[in-house]
Amino acid sequence: MDIDAERLKVVGGFAQRMVEAKGSPFKVVLTLDQREAVKGASYVTTQLRVGHMEARRKDEYLGLRHGLIGQETTGVGGMGKALRTIPIILKIAQDMQELAAPGAMLVNFTNPSGLVTQALTKYAAETPAVGVCNAPITAKMMILEKLTKVMGKEIDPSRTELKTLGLNHLSWHRGFTVDGEDVWPQVIAEFIKELKAEEHPEWDPRTIETLRMIPNYYLQYFYYTDHKLKLQESWPPSRADEVIEIEKVLLKEYADPNLKEPPADLMKRGGAYYSTVATQLLNAHYNDLGETHIVNIKNNGAVKEWPANWVLEIPSTVRRSGIMPHPDRAAAASLFRADRAGQILRTADGGCRRPWRPRGCLSGFAGKPP
C-alpha cells in the first residue's frame, strides 16, 4: 500500500515480479487505500515517511542551522519525524481495531521506532504492537564475523544469542552466547584489538575498554557530539541528500521489467536486512516458536529499576500468545556502572581524547543507580 500511485506501481510491480520468480507462494495485492490494506489482516507492517525524503532533509539542515544534531532518530530530526509520524501510525492502529482480524499485530519499522512504539503502547494499547530495527541483526552478524575469525570456524546463527539493552538506537550490546556458553570476553577482546589497529576507529578503544560493551552506532551522537556536529558543517550532502539520489537510481532499477532480485544498489540505502528481521519475527509469532528476538516492547517489569511503561529494545520471547521481554536483574546496574566509569575516565583525562571530543562527559543513562 502506498499513497503515491506512481511509486506504488513501480515498487509494487517489482515486489510482484520477485514473488512470481519464486513460484508465487503468495499473492501481492496493490492498493492506494490504507483502510482497504488493513482489512482482514493478521499482521500490519508499517514503514513510512510523512513528507517524503525532503522532510528528512529539512530536519537535518534545521539541526545544522542551530548547532544541533539533525539526525532523524537521535537528534532534533528524530523529534520532528516523531511529531509527523505518530498521528498517522495511531490512525492505522485505530483502523486495525475496526477492520483487521481479531488480535492482529502491528509491526512497526518506521523511525523513530522507539518513540512510535511508545506512543502505540500509551495511546493505542488495545492494538498489539511491537517495534523492530535492523541494528541488532547487523550487530549479531558483525559479532559472528569476529567469532569466526577467533575460532577459525563458521557458527550457525541459530545457536547464538545477543544480549542488548537500552532504547531504540540508544542501546548497548553487552553479551553473546553460543549454545548457551558466554563468549563475550572473546568478542570484546577482538573488537578492541581491531579498533586499536585502525587509524581512524569509529570508537575510541579506551571507551570500549571502560564500558566492556559495544554501544549502538547511534550513541556516537551522544558520546562524540562535537565530532558529529563538526561533520555536519561539511554538508552538503547530508544523509538525506545522499538517499534522495540513491532512491532515484533504485526506482529506475525497480522499473526494469526484467529485474526479479533486489539490486546491489539497495545496500547503499541503509536499513539492510529489514526483510529478514520482519519474516523471522512474523514466522516466530505465527508458528508459536518461542524464539528470542530483540524488539522494542513495553518493559513491564523486565528491568525493575526502570519504569514499567518504558518501551525498551530488549531480547524477548516471541509466542503466538504474545511477546514477552526477558527479565534482566543485573542490566540496569551494569549499564549505570559502565556509564559512570566512562564519565570518571573522561574527567581524569581532562576531557575526551581526540578525534572524538564529546560535548562534556558521557551523558548518564536515564536510570536509577543500584
CSV table of N, CA and C in Angstrom, one decimal, residues 78-189:
chain,number,residue,atom,x,y,z
A,78,GLY,N,14.8,13.6,14.8
A,78,GLY,CA,14.0,12.5,15.3
A,78,GLY,C,12.7,13.0,16.0
A,79,MET,N,12.8,14.1,16.7
A,79,MET,CA,11.6,14.7,17.3
A,79,MET,C,10.6,15.1,16.2
A,80,GLY,N,11.2,15.8,15.2
A,80,GLY,CA,10.3,16.3,14.1
A,80,GLY,C,9.7,15.1,13.4
A,81,LYS,N,10.4,14.1,13.1
A,81,LYS,CA,9.8,12.9,12.4
A,81,LYS,C,8.8,12.2,13.3
A,82,ALA,N,9.0,12.2,14.6
A,82,ALA,CA,8.1,11.6,15.5
A,82,ALA,C,6.7,12.4,15.5
A,83,LEU,N,6.8,13.7,15.5
A,83,LEU,CA,5.6,14.5,15.5
A,83,LEU,C,4.8,14.3,14.3
A,84,ARG,N,5.5,14.1,13.1
A,84,ARG,CA,4.8,13.9,11.9
A,84,ARG,C,4.2,12.5,11.8
A,85,THR,N,4.9,11.5,12.3
A,85,THR,CA,4.6,10.1,12.1
A,85,THR,C,3.6,9.5,13.1
A,86,ILE,N,3.7,9.9,14.3
A,86,ILE,CA,2.9,9.2,15.3
A,86,ILE,C,1.4,9.3,15.1
A,87,PRO,N,0.9,10.5,14.7
A,87,PRO,CA,-0.6,10.6,14.4
A,87,PRO,C,-1.0,9.6,13.3
A,88,ILE,N,-0.2,9.4,12.3
A,88,ILE,CA,-0.5,8.5,11.2
A,88,ILE,C,-0.5,7.1,11.7
A,89,ILE,N,0.5,6.7,12.4
A,89,ILE,CA,0.6,5.3,13.0
A,89,ILE,C,-0.6,5.0,13.9
A,90,LEU,N,-1.0,6.0,14.7
A,90,LEU,CA,-2.1,5.8,15.6
A,90,LEU,C,-3.4,5.6,14.8
A,91,LYS,N,-3.5,6.3,13.7
A,91,LYS,CA,-4.7,6.2,12.8
A,91,LYS,C,-4.8,4.8,12.2
A,92,ILE,N,-3.6,4.2,11.9
A,92,ILE,CA,-3.5,2.9,11.3
A,92,ILE,C,-4.0,1.9,12.4
A,93,ALA,N,-3.5,2.1,13.7
A,93,ALA,CA,-3.9,1.2,14.8
A,93,ALA,C,-5.4,1.3,15.0
A,94,GLN,N,-5.9,2.5,14.9
A,94,GLN,CA,-7.4,2.6,15.1
A,94,GLN,C,-8.1,1.9,14.0
A,95,ASP,N,-7.7,2.0,12.7
A,95,ASP,CA,-8.3,1.3,11.6
A,95,ASP,C,-8.2,-0.2,11.8
A,96,MET,N,-7.1,-0.7,12.4
A,96,MET,CA,-6.9,-2.1,12.6
A,96,MET,C,-8.0,-2.6,13.6
A,97,GLN,N,-8.3,-1.8,14.6
A,97,GLN,CA,-9.3,-2.3,15.6
A,97,GLN,C,-10.6,-2.5,14.9
A,98,GLU,N,-10.9,-1.7,13.9
A,98,GLU,CA,-12.2,-1.7,13.2
A,98,GLU,C,-12.2,-2.8,12.1
A,99,LEU,N,-11.1,-2.9,11.4
A,99,LEU,CA,-11.1,-3.7,10.1
A,99,LEU,C,-10.2,-4.9,10.1
A,100,ALA,N,-9.2,-5.0,10.9
A,100,ALA,CA,-8.3,-6.1,10.8
A,100,ALA,C,-8.8,-7.3,11.5
A,101,ALA,N,-8.2,-8.5,11.4
A,101,ALA,CA,-8.6,-9.7,12.1
A,101,ALA,C,-8.4,-9.5,13.6
A,102,PRO,N,-9.2,-10.2,14.4
A,102,PRO,CA,-9.1,-10.1,15.8
A,102,PRO,C,-7.7,-10.4,16.3
A,103,GLY,N,-7.1,-9.5,17.2
A,103,GLY,CA,-5.8,-9.8,17.7
A,103,GLY,C,-4.6,-9.5,16.7
A,104,ALA,N,-5.0,-8.8,15.6
A,104,ALA,CA,-3.9,-8.5,14.6
A,104,ALA,C,-2.8,-7.7,15.2
A,105,MET,N,-1.6,-8.0,14.8
A,105,MET,CA,-0.4,-7.3,15.4
A,105,MET,C,0.1,-6.2,14.4
A,106,LEU,N,0.5,-5.1,14.9
A,106,LEU,CA,1.1,-4.0,14.2
A,106,LEU,C,2.6,-4.1,14.4
A,107,VAL,N,3.4,-4.3,13.4
A,107,VAL,CA,4.9,-4.4,13.5
A,107,VAL,C,5.4,-3.2,12.8
A,108,ASN,N,6.0,-2.3,13.6
A,108,ASN,CA,6.5,-1.0,13.2
A,108,ASN,C,8.0,-1.0,12.9
A,109,PHE,N,8.3,-0.6,11.6
A,109,PHE,CA,9.7,-0.3,11.2
A,109,PHE,C,10.0,1.2,11.2
A,110,THR,N,9.0,2.0,11.2
A,110,THR,CA,9.1,3.4,11.0
A,110,THR,C,9.9,4.1,12.1
A,111,ASN,N,10.9,4.9,11.7
A,111,ASN,CA,11.7,5.6,12.7
A,111,ASN,C,10.9,6.9,13.1
A,112,PRO,N,11.2,7.4,14.3
A,112,PRO,CA,12.0,6.8,15.4
A,112,PRO,C,11.2,5.6,16.0
A,113,SER,N,11.7,4.4,15.8
A,113,SER,CA,10.9,3.2,16.2
A,113,SER,C,10.5,3.2,17.7
A,114,GLY,N,11.5,3.6,18.5
A,114,GLY,CA,11.2,3.6,19.9
A,114,GLY,C,10.1,4.5,20.3
A,115,LEU,N,10.1,5.7,19.8
A,115,LEU,CA,9.1,6.7,20.2
A,115,LEU,C,7.7,6.3,19.6
A,116,VAL,N,7.7,5.8,18.4
A,116,VAL,CA,6.5,5.4,17.7
A,116,VAL,C,5.9,4.2,18.6
A,117,THR,N,6.7,3.3,18.9
A,117,THR,CA,6.2,2.1,19.7
A,117,THR,C,5.7,2.6,21.1
A,118,GLN,N,6.4,3.6,21.7
A,118,GLN,CA,6.0,4.1,23.0
A,118,GLN,C,4.6,4.7,22.8
A,119,ALA,N,4.4,5.5,21.8
A,119,ALA,CA,3.1,6.1,21.5
A,119,ALA,C,2.0,5.1,21.4
A,120,LEU,N,2.3,4.0,20.6
A,120,LEU,CA,1.3,2.9,20.4
A,120,LEU,C,0.9,2.3,21.8
A,121,THR,N,1.9,2.0,22.6
A,121,THR,CA,1.6,1.4,23.9
A,121,THR,C,0.8,2.3,24.8
A,122,LYS,N,0.9,3.6,24.6
A,122,LYS,CA,0.2,4.6,25.5
A,122,LYS,C,-1.1,5.0,25.0
A,123,TYR,N,-1.3,5.1,23.6
A,123,TYR,CA,-2.5,5.7,23.1
A,123,TYR,C,-3.2,4.7,22.2
A,124,ALA,N,-2.7,3.5,22.0
A,124,ALA,CA,-3.4,2.5,21.2
A,124,ALA,C,-3.1,1.2,21.8
A,125,ALA,N,-3.2,1.1,23.1
A,125,ALA,CA,-2.9,-0.1,23.9
A,125,ALA,C,-3.7,-1.3,23.5
A,126,GLU,N,-4.9,-1.1,22.9
A,126,GLU,CA,-5.8,-2.2,22.5
A,126,GLU,C,-5.3,-2.9,21.3
A,127,THR,N,-4.3,-2.3,20.5
A,127,THR,CA,-3.7,-2.9,19.4
A,127,THR,C,-2.4,-3.5,19.7
A,128,PRO,N,-2.2,-4.9,19.6
A,128,PRO,CA,-0.9,-5.5,19.9
A,128,PRO,C,0.1,-4.9,18.9
A,129,ALA,N,1.2,-4.4,19.5
A,129,ALA,CA,2.2,-3.7,18.6
A,129,ALA,C,3.6,-4.0,19.1
A,130,VAL,N,4.6,-4.0,18.2
A,130,VAL,CA,6.0,-4.2,18.5
A,130,VAL,C,6.8,-3.4,17.5
A,131,GLY,N,7.9,-2.9,18.0
A,131,GLY,CA,8.8,-2.1,17.2
A,131,GLY,C,10.0,-2.9,16.8
A,132,VAL,N,10.5,-2.8,15.6
A,132,VAL,CA,11.7,-3.6,15.2
A,132,VAL,C,12.7,-2.6,14.5
A,133,CYS,N,13.9,-3.1,14.5
A,133,CYS,CA,15.1,-2.3,14.0
A,133,CYS,C,16.1,-3.3,13.4
A,134,ASN,N,16.9,-2.9,12.5
A,134,ASN,CA,17.9,-3.8,11.9
A,134,ASN,C,19.2,-3.7,12.7
A,135,ALA,N,19.3,-2.8,13.6
A,135,ALA,CA,20.6,-2.7,14.4
A,135,ALA,C,21.0,-4.0,15.1
A,136,PRO,N,20.1,-4.7,15.8
A,136,PRO,CA,20.5,-5.9,16.5
A,136,PRO,C,21.0,-7.0,15.5
A,137,ILE,N,20.3,-7.2,14.4
A,137,ILE,CA,20.7,-8.2,13.5
A,137,ILE,C,22.1,-7.9,12.8
A,138,THR,N,22.3,-6.6,12.5
A,138,THR,CA,23.6,-6.3,11.9
A,138,THR,C,24.7,-6.4,13.0
A,139,ALA,N,24.4,-6.1,14.2
A,139,ALA,CA,25.4,-6.3,15.3
A,139,ALA,C,25.7,-7.8,15.5
A,140,LYS,N,24.7,-8.6,15.4
A,140,LYS,CA,24.9,-10.0,15.6
A,140,LYS,C,25.7,-10.6,14.4
A,141,MET,N,25.5,-10.1,13.2
A,141,MET,CA,26.3,-10.5,12.1
A,141,MET,C,27.7,-10.1,12.2
A,142,MET,N,28.0,-8.9,12.7
A,142,MET,CA,29.3,-8.4,12.9
A,142,MET,C,30.0,-9.2,14.0
A,143,ILE,N,29.3,-9.6,15.1
A,143,ILE,CA,29.9,-10.4,16.1
A,143,ILE,C,30.3,-11.8,15.6
A,144,LEU,N,29.4,-12.4,14.8
A,144,LEU,CA,29.6,-13.7,14.3
A,144,LEU,C,30.9,-13.7,13.4
A,145,GLU,N,31.0,-12.6,12.6
A,145,GLU,CA,32.2,-12.5,11.8
A,145,GLU,C,33.5,-12.5,12.6
A,146,LYS,N,33.5,-11.8,13.7
A,146,LYS,CA,34.6,-11.7,14.6
A,146,LYS,C,34.9,-13.0,15.3
A,147,LEU,N,33.8,-13.7,15.7
A,147,LEU,CA,34.0,-15.0,16.3
A,147,LEU,C,34.5,-16.1,15.4
A,148,THR,N,34.1,-16.0,14.1
A,148,THR,CA,34.6,-16.9,13.1
A,148,THR,C,36.1,-16.7,12.9
A,149,LYS,N,36.6,-15.5,13.0
A,149,LYS,CA,38.0,-15.2,12.9
A,149,LYS,C,38.7,-15.7,14.1
A,150,VAL,N,38.2,-15.6,15.3
A,150,VAL,CA,38.8,-16.0,16.5
A,150,VAL,C,38.8,-17.6,16.6
A,151,MET,N,37.7,-18.2,16.3
A,151,MET,CA,37.6,-19.6,16.5
A,151,MET,C,38.0,-20.4,15.3
A,152,GLY,N,38.1,-19.7,14.1
A,152,GLY,CA,38.5,-20.4,12.9
A,152,GLY,C,37.5,-21.3,12.3
A,153,LYS,N,36.2,-21.1,12.6
A,153,LYS,CA,35.1,-21.9,12.0
A,153,LYS,C,33.8,-21.1,12.0
A,154,GLU,N,32.9,-21.5,11.1
A,154,GLU,CA,31.6,-20.8,10.9
A,154,GLU,C,30.7,-21.2,12.1
A,155,ILE,N,29.9,-20.3,12.5
A,155,ILE,CA,28.9,-20.6,13.6
A,155,ILE,C,27.5,-20.4,13.1
A,156,ASP,N,26.7,-21.3,13.3
A,156,ASP,CA,25.3,-21.2,12.9
A,156,ASP,C,24.6,-20.1,13.8
A,157,PRO,N,24.1,-19.1,13.2
A,157,PRO,CA,23.4,-18.0,13.9
A,157,PRO,C,22.3,-18.5,14.9
A,158,SER,N,21.7,-19.6,14.5
A,158,SER,CA,20.6,-20.1,15.3
A,158,SER,C,21.1,-20.7,16.7
A,159,ARG,N,22.4,-20.9,16.8
A,159,ARG,CA,22.9,-21.4,18.1
A,159,ARG,C,23.3,-20.2,19.0
A,160,THR,N,23.2,-19.0,18.5
A,160,THR,CA,23.7,-17.9,19.3
A,160,THR,C,22.6,-17.0,19.8
A,161,GLU,N,23.0,-16.1,20.8
A,161,GLU,CA,22.0,-15.2,21.3
A,161,GLU,C,22.8,-13.9,21.7
A,162,LEU,N,22.3,-12.8,21.3
A,162,LEU,CA,22.9,-11.5,21.6
A,162,LEU,C,22.1,-10.8,22.7
A,163,LYS,N,22.8,-10.4,23.7
A,163,LYS,CA,22.2,-9.6,24.8
A,163,LYS,C,22.4,-8.2,24.6
A,164,THR,N,21.3,-7.4,24.5
A,164,THR,CA,21.4,-6.0,24.3
A,164,THR,C,20.3,-5.3,25.1
A,165,LEU,N,20.5,-4.1,25.4
A,165,LEU,CA,19.5,-3.4,26.2
A,165,LEU,C,19.7,-1.9,26.1
A,166,GLY,N,18.6,-1.2,26.1
A,166,GLY,CA,18.5,0.3,26.0
A,166,GLY,C,17.2,0.7,25.4
A,167,LEU,N,17.3,1.9,24.7
A,167,LEU,CA,16.2,2.4,23.9
A,167,LEU,C,16.6,2.2,22.5
A,168,ASN,N,15.6,2.2,21.6
A,168,ASN,CA,15.9,2.1,20.2
A,168,ASN,C,17.0,3.1,19.7
A,169,HIS,N,18.0,2.6,19.0
A,169,HIS,CA,19.2,3.3,18.6
A,169,HIS,C,20.0,3.9,19.7
A,170,LEU,N,19.6,3.6,20.9
A,170,LEU,CA,20.4,4.0,22.1
A,170,LEU,C,20.6,2.9,23.0
A,171,SER,N,21.2,1.8,22.5
A,171,SER,CA,21.3,0.6,23.3
A,171,SER,C,22.8,0.2,23.3
A,172,TRP,N,23.1,-0.8,24.3
A,172,TRP,CA,24.4,-1.3,24.4
A,172,TRP,C,24.3,-2.8,24.2
A,173,HIS,N,25.2,-3.4,23.4
A,173,HIS,CA,25.3,-4.8,23.3
A,173,HIS,C,26.3,-5.3,24.4
A,174,ARG,N,25.8,-6.2,25.2
A,174,ARG,CA,26.6,-6.5,26.4
A,174,ARG,C,26.8,-8.0,26.7
A,175,GLY,N,26.5,-8.8,25.8
A,175,GLY,CA,26.7,-10.2,26.0
A,175,GLY,C,26.4,-11.0,24.7
A,176,PHE,N,27.0,-12.2,24.6
A,176,PHE,CA,26.8,-13.1,23.5
A,176,PHE,C,27.1,-14.5,23.9
A,177,THR,N,26.2,-15.4,23.5
A,177,THR,CA,26.3,-16.8,23.9
A,177,THR,C,26.3,-17.7,22.6
A,178,VAL,N,27.0,-18.8,22.7
A,178,VAL,CA,26.9,-19.8,21.6
A,178,VAL,C,26.6,-21.1,22.3
A,179,ASP,N,25.4,-21.7,22.0
A,179,ASP,CA,24.9,-22.9,22.7
A,179,ASP,C,24.8,-22.6,24.2
A,180,GLY,N,24.5,-21.4,24.6
A,180,GLY,CA,24.3,-21.1,26.0
A,180,GLY,C,25.6,-20.7,26.7
A,181,GLU,N,26.8,-20.9,26.0
A,181,GLU,CA,28.1,-20.6,26.6
A,181,GLU,C,28.4,-19.1,26.4
A,182,ASP,N,28.9,-18.4,27.4
A,182,ASP,CA,29.2,-17.0,27.3
A,182,ASP,C,30.6,-16.8,26.6
A,183,VAL,N,30.6,-16.1,25.4
A,183,VAL,CA,31.8,-15.9,24.7
A,183,VAL,C,32.1,-14.4,24.6
A,184,TRP,N,31.4,-13.6,25.4
A,184,TRP,CA,31.6,-12.1,25.3
A,184,TRP,C,33.0,-11.7,25.5
A,185,PRO,N,33.8,-12.3,26.5
A,185,PRO,CA,35.2,-11.9,26.6
A,185,PRO,C,36.0,-12.0,25.3
A,186,GLN,N,35.7,-13.0,24.5
A,186,GLN,CA,36.4,-13.1,23.2
A,186,GLN,C,35.9,-12.1,22.2
A,187,VAL,N,34.6,-11.8,22.3
A,187,VAL,CA,34.1,-10.8,21.3
A,187,VAL,C,34.6,-9.5,21.6
A,188,ILE,N,34.6,-9.0,22.9
A,188,ILE,CA,35.0,-7.7,23.2
A,188,ILE,C,36.5,-7.5,23.0
A,189,ALA,N,37.3,-8.6,23.3
A,189,ALA,CA,38.7,-8.5,23.1
A,189,ALA,C,39.1,-8.3,21.6
